Coordinates of N, CA, C and O in Angstrom, one line a residue:
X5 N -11.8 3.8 17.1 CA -11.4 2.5 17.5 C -10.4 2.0 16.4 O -10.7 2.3 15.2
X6 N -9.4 1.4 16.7 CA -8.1 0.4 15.8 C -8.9 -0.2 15.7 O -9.6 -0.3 16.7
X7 N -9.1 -1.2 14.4 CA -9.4 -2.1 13.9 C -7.6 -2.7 13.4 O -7.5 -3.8 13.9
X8 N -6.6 -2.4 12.8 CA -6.0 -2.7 12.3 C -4.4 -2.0 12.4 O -4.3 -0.8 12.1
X9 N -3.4 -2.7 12.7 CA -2.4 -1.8 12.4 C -1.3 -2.9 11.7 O -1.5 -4.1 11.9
X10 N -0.2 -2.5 11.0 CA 0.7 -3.0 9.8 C 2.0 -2.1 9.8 O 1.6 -0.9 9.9
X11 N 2.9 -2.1 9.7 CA 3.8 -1.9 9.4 C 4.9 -2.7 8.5 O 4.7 -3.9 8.4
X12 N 6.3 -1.9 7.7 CA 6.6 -3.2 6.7 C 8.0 -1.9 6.4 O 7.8 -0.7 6.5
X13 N 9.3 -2.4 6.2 CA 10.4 -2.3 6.1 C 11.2 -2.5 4.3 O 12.0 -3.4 4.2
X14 N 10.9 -2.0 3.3 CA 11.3 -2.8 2.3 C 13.0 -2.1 1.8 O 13.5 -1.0 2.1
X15 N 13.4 -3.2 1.1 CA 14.9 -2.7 0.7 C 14.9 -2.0 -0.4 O 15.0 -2.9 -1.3
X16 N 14.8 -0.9 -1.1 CA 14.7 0.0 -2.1 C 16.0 -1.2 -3.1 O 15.4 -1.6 -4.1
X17 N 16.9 -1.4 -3.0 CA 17.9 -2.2 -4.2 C 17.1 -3.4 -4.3 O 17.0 -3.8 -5.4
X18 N 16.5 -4.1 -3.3 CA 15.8 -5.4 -4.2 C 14.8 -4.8 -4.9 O 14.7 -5.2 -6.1
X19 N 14.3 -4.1 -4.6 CA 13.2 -3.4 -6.1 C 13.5 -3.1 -7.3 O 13.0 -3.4 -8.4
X20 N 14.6 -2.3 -6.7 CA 15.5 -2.0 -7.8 C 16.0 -2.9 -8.9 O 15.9 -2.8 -10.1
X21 N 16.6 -4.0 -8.1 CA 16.8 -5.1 -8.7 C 15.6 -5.5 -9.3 O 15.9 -5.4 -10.5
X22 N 14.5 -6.0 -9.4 CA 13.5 -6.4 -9.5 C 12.9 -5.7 -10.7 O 12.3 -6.2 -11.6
X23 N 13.1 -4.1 -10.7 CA 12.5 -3.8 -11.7 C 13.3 -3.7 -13.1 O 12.8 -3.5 -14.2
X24 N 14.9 -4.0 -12.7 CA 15.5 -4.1 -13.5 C 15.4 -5.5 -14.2 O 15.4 -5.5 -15.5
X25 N 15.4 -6.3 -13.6 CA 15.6 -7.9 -14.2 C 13.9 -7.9 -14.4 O 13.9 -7.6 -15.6
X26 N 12.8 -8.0 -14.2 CA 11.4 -7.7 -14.8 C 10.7 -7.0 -15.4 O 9.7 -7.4 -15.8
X27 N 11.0 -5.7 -15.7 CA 10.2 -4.1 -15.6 C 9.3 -4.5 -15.4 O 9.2 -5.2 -14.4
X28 N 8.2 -4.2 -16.4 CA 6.6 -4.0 -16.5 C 6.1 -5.4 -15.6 O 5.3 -5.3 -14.7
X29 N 6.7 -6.4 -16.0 CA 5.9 -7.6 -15.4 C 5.7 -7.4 -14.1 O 4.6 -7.3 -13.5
X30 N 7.4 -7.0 -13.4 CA 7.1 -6.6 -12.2 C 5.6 -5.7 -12.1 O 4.4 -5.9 -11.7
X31 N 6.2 -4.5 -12.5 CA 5.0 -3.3 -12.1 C 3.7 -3.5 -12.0 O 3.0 -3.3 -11.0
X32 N 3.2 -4.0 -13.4 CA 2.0 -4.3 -13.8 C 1.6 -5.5 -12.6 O 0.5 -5.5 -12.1
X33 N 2.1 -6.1 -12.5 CA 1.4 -7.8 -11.5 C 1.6 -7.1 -9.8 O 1.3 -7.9 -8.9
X34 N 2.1 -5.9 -9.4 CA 2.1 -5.1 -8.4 C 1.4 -4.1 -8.4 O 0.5 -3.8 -7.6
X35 N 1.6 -3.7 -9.1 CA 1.1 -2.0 -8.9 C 0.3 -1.4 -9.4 O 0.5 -1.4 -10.6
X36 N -0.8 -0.7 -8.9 CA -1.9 0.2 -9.9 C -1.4 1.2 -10.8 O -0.3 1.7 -10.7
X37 N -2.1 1.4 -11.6 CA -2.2 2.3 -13.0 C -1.9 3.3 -12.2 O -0.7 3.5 -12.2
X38 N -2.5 4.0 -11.4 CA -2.1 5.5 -10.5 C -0.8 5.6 -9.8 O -0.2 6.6 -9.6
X39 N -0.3 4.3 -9.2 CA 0.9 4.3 -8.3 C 2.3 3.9 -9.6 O 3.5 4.2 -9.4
X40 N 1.9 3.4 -10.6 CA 3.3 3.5 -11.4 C 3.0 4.5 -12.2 O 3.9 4.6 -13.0
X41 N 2.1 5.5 -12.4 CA 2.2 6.5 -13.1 C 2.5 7.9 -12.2 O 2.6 9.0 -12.6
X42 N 2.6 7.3 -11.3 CA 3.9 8.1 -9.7 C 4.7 8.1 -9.8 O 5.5 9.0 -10.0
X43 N 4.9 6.7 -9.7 CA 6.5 6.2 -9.6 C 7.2 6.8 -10.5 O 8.3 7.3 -10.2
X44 N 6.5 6.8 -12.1 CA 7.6 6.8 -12.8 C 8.1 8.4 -13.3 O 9.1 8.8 -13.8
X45 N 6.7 9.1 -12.9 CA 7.1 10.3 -12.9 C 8.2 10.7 -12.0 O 8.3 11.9 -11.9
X46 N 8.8 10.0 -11.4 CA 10.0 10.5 -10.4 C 11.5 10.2 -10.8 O 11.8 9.0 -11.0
X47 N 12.4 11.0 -11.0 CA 13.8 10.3 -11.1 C 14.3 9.1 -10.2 O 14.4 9.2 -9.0
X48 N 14.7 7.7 -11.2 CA 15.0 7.0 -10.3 C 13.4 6.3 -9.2 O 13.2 6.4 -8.0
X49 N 12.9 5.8 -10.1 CA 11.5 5.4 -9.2 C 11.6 4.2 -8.5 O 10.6 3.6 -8.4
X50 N 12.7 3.7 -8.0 CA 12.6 2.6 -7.1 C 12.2 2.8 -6.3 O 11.3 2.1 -5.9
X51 N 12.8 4.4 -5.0 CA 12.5 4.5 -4.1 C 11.3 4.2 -4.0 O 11.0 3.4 -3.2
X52 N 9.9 4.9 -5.0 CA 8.9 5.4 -5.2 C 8.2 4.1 -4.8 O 7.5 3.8 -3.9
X53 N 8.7 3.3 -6.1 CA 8.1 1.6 -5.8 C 8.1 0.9 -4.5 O 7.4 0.0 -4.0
X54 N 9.3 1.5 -4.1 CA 9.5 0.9 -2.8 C 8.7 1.0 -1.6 O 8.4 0.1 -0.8
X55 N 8.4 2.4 -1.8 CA 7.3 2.8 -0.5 C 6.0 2.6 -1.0 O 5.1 2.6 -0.1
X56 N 5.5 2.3 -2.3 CA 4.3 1.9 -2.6 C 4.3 0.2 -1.7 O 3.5 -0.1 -0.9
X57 N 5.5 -0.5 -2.2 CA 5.5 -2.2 -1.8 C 4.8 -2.2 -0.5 O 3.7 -2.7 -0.2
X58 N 6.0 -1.4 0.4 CA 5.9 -1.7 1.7 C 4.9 -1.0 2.0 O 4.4 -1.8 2.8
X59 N 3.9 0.1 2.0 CA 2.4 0.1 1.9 C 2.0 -0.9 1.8 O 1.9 -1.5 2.9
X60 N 1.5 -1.5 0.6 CA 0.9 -3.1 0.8 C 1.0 -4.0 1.2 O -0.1 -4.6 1.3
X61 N 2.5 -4.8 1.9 CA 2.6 -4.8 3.2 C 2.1 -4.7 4.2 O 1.3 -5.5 4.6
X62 N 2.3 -3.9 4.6 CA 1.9 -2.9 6.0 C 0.0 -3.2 5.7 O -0.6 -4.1 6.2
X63 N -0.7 -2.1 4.9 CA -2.1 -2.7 4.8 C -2.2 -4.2 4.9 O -2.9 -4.5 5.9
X64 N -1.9 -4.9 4.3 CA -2.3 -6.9 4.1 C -1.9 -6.9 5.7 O -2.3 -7.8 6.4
X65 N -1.2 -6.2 6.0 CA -0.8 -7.1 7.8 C -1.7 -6.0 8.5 O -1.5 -6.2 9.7
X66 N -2.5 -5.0 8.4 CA -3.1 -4.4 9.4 C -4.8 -4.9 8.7 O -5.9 -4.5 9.2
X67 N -4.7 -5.5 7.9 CA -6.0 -6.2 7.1 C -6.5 -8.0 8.2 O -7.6 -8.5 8.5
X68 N -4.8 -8.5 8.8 CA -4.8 -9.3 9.2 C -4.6 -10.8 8.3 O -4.6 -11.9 8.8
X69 N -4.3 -10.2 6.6 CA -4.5 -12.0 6.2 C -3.5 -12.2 5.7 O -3.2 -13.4 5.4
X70 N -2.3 -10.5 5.6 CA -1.4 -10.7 4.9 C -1.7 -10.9 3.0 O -2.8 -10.6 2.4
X71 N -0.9 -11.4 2.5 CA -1.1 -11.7 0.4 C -1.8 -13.3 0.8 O -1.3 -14.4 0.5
X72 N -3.2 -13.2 1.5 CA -3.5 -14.5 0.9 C -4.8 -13.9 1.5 O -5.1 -12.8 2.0
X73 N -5.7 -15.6 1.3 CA -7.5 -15.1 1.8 C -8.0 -14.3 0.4 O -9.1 -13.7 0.3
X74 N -7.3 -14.4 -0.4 CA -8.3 -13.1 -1.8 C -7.4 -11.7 -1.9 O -7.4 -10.8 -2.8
X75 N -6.7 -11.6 -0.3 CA -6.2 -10.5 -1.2 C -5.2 -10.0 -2.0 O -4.3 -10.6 -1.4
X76 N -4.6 -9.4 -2.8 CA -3.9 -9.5 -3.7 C -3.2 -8.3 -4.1 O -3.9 -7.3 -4.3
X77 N -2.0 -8.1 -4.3 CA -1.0 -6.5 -4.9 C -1.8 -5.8 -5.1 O -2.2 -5.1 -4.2
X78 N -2.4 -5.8 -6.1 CA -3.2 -4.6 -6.5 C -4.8 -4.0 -6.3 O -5.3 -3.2 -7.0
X79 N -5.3 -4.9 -5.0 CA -6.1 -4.7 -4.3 C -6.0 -3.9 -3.4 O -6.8 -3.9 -2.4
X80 N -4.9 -2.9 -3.6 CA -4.6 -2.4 -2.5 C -3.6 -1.3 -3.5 O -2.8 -1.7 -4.3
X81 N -3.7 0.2 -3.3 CA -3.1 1.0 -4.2 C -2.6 2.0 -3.4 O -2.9 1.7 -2.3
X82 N -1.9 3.1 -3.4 CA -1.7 4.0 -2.4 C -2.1 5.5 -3.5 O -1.6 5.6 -4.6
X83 N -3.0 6.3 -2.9 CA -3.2 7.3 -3.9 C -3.4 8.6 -2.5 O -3.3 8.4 -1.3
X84 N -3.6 9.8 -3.2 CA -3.5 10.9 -2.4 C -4.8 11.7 -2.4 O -5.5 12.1 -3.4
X85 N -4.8 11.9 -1.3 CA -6.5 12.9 -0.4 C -5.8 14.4 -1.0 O -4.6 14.6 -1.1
X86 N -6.9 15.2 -1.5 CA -7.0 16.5 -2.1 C -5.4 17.2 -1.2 O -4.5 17.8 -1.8
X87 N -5.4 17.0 0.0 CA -4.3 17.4 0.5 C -3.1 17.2 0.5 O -2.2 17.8 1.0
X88 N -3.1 15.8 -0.3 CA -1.6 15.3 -0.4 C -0.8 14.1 0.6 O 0.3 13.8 0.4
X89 N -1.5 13.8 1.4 CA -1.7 12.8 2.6 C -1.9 11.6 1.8 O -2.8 11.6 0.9
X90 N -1.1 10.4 2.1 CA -1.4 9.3 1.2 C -2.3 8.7 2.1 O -2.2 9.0 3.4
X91 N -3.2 7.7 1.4 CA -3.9 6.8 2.1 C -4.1 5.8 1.1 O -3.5 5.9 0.0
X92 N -4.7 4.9 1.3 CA -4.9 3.5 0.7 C -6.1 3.0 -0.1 O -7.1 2.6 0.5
X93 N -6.0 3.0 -1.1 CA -8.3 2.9 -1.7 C -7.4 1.3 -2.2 O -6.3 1.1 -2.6
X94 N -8.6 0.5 -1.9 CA -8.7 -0.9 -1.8 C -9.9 -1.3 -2.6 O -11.0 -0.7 -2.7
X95 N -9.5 -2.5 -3.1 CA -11.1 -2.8 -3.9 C -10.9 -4.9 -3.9 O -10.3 -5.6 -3.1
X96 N -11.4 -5.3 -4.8 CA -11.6 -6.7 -4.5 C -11.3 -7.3 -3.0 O -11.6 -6.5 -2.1
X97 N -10.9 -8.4 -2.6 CA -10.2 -9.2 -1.8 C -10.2 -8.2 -0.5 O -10.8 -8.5 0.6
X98 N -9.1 -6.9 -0.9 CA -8.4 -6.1 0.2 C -10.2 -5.7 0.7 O -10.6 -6.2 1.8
X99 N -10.9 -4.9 0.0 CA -11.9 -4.2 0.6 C -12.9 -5.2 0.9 O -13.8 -4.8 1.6
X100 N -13.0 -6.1 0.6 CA -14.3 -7.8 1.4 C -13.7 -7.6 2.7 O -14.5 -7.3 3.6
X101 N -12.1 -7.8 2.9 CA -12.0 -7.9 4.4 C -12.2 -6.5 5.5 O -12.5 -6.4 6.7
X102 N -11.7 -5.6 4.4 CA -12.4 -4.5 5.2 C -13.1 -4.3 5.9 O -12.9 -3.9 7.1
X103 N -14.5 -4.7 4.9 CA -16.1 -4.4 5.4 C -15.9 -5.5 6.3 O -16.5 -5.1 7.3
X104 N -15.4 -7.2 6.5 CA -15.3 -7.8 7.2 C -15.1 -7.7 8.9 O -15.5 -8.3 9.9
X105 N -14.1 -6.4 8.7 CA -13.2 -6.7 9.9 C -13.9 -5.3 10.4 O -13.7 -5.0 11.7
X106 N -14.7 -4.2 9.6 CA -15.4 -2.9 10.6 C -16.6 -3.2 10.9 O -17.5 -3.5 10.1
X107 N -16.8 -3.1 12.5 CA -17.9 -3.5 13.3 C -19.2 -3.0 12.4 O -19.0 -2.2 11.5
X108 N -20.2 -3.2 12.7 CA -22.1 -2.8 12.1 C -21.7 -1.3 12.5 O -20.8 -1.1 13.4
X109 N -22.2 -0.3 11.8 CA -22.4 0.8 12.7 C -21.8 1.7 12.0 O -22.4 2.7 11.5
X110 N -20.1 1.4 11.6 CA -18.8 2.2 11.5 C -18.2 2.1 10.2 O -18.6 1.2 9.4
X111 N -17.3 2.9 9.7 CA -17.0 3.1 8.6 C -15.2 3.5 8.9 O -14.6 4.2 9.7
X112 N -14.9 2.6 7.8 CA -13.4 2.6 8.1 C -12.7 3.4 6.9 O -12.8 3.4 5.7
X113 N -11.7 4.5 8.3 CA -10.6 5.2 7.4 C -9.3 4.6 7.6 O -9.0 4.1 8.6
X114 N -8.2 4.6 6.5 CA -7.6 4.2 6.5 C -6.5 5.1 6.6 O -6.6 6.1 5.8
X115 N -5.0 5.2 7.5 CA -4.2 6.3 7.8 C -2.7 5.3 7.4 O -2.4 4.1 7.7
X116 N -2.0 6.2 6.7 CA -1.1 5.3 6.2 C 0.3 6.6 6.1 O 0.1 7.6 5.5
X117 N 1.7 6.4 6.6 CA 2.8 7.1 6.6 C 4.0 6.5 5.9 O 4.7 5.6 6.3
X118 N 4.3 7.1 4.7 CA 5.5 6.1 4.0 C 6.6 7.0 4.1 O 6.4 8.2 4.4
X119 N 8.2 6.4 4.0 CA 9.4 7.2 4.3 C 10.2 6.5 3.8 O 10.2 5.3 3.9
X120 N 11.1 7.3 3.3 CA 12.4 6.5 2.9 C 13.5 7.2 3.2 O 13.6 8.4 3.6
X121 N 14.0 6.8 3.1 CA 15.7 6.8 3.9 C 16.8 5.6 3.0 O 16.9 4.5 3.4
X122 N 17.4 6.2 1.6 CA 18.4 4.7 1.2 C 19.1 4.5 2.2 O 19.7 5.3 2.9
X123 N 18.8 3.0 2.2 CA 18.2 1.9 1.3 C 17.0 1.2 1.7 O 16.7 0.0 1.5
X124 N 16.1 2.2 2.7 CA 15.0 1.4 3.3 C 14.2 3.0 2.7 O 14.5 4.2 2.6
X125 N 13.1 1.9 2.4 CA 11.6 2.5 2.6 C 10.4 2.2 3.6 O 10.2 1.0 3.9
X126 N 9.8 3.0 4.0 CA 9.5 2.1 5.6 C 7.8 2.6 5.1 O 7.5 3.5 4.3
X127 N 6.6 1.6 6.0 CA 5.2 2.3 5.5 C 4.4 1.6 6.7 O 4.4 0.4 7.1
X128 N 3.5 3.0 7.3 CA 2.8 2.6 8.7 C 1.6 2.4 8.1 O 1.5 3.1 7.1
X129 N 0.6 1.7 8.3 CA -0.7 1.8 8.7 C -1.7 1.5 9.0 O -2.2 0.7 8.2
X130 N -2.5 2.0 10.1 CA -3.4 2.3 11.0 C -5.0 2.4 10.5 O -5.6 3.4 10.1
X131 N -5.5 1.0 10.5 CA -7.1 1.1 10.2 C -7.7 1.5 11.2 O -7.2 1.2 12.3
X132 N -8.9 2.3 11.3 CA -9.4 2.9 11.9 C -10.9 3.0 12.0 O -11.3 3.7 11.0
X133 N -12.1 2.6 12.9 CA -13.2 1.8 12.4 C -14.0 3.5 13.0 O -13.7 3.7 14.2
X134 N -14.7 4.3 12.5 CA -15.3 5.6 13.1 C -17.0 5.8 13.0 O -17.5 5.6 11.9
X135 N -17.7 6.1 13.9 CA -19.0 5.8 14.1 C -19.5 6.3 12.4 O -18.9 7.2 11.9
X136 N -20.5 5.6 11.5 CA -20.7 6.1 10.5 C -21.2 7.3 10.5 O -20.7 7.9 9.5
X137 N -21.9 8.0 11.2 CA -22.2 9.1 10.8 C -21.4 10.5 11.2 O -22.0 11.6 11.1
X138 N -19.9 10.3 11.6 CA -18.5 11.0 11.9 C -18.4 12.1 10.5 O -18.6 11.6 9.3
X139 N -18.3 12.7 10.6 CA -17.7 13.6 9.3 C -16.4 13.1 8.7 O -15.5 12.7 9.4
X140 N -16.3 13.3 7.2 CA -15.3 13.3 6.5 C -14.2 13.4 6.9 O -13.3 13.4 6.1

């Protein structure tokens, strides 16, 4: 069952811009310890930032509250399943509404697709509420 879906479009040069006229302030008041130590391992990490942003995006709008209600940038991280498949681990604010929004019973996975293309980074994803006792 959908519980949730989000999508989010971001401009890779306003990041850019952004991390230039802020660095750290930026990063740090956005982004988790695991997603800027991604980012920065890449040449040129805006893209990287970029598709992290628009992730969080996309989750806050398939969460339903959007950046408000408690939840907040970095309530919301984008990290990778043993396979390399990104998905979303959420914690304060982001994960209250979680457990809020998955019915008694069910346990929510979270499926998330990021892409870029300069000068867009684009990020889908699809909450998904699955009987609790579903396998892994």
């Amino acid at each position: 069952m959908i519980i949730g879906i989000g999508s989010d479009l971001s401009d890779i040069r306003r990041i850019e811009a952004s991390l230039q006229r802020f660095g750290d302030r930026f990063t740090h008041r956005v982004f988790t310890d695991i997603e800027r130590a991604r980012s920065e391992r890449k040449p040129g990490p805006a893209a990287s930032y970029a598709k992290r942003f628009a992730a969080k995006e996309a989750c806050a709008k398939a969460l339903g509250t959007g950046m408000r209600d408690g939840v907040f940038w970095r309530d919301m991280g984008v990290v990778n399943m043993r396979s390399g498949q990104p998905t979303m681990a959420l914690t304060g604010g982001a994960l209250v509404r979680l457990h809020e929004i998955t019915p008694p019973g069910m346990k929510p996975v979270i499926h998330l697709s990021l892409t870029d293309d300069h000068p867009y980074a684009q990020a889908f994803v699809i909450i998904e509420a699955l009987p609790a006792d579903a396998p892994a």
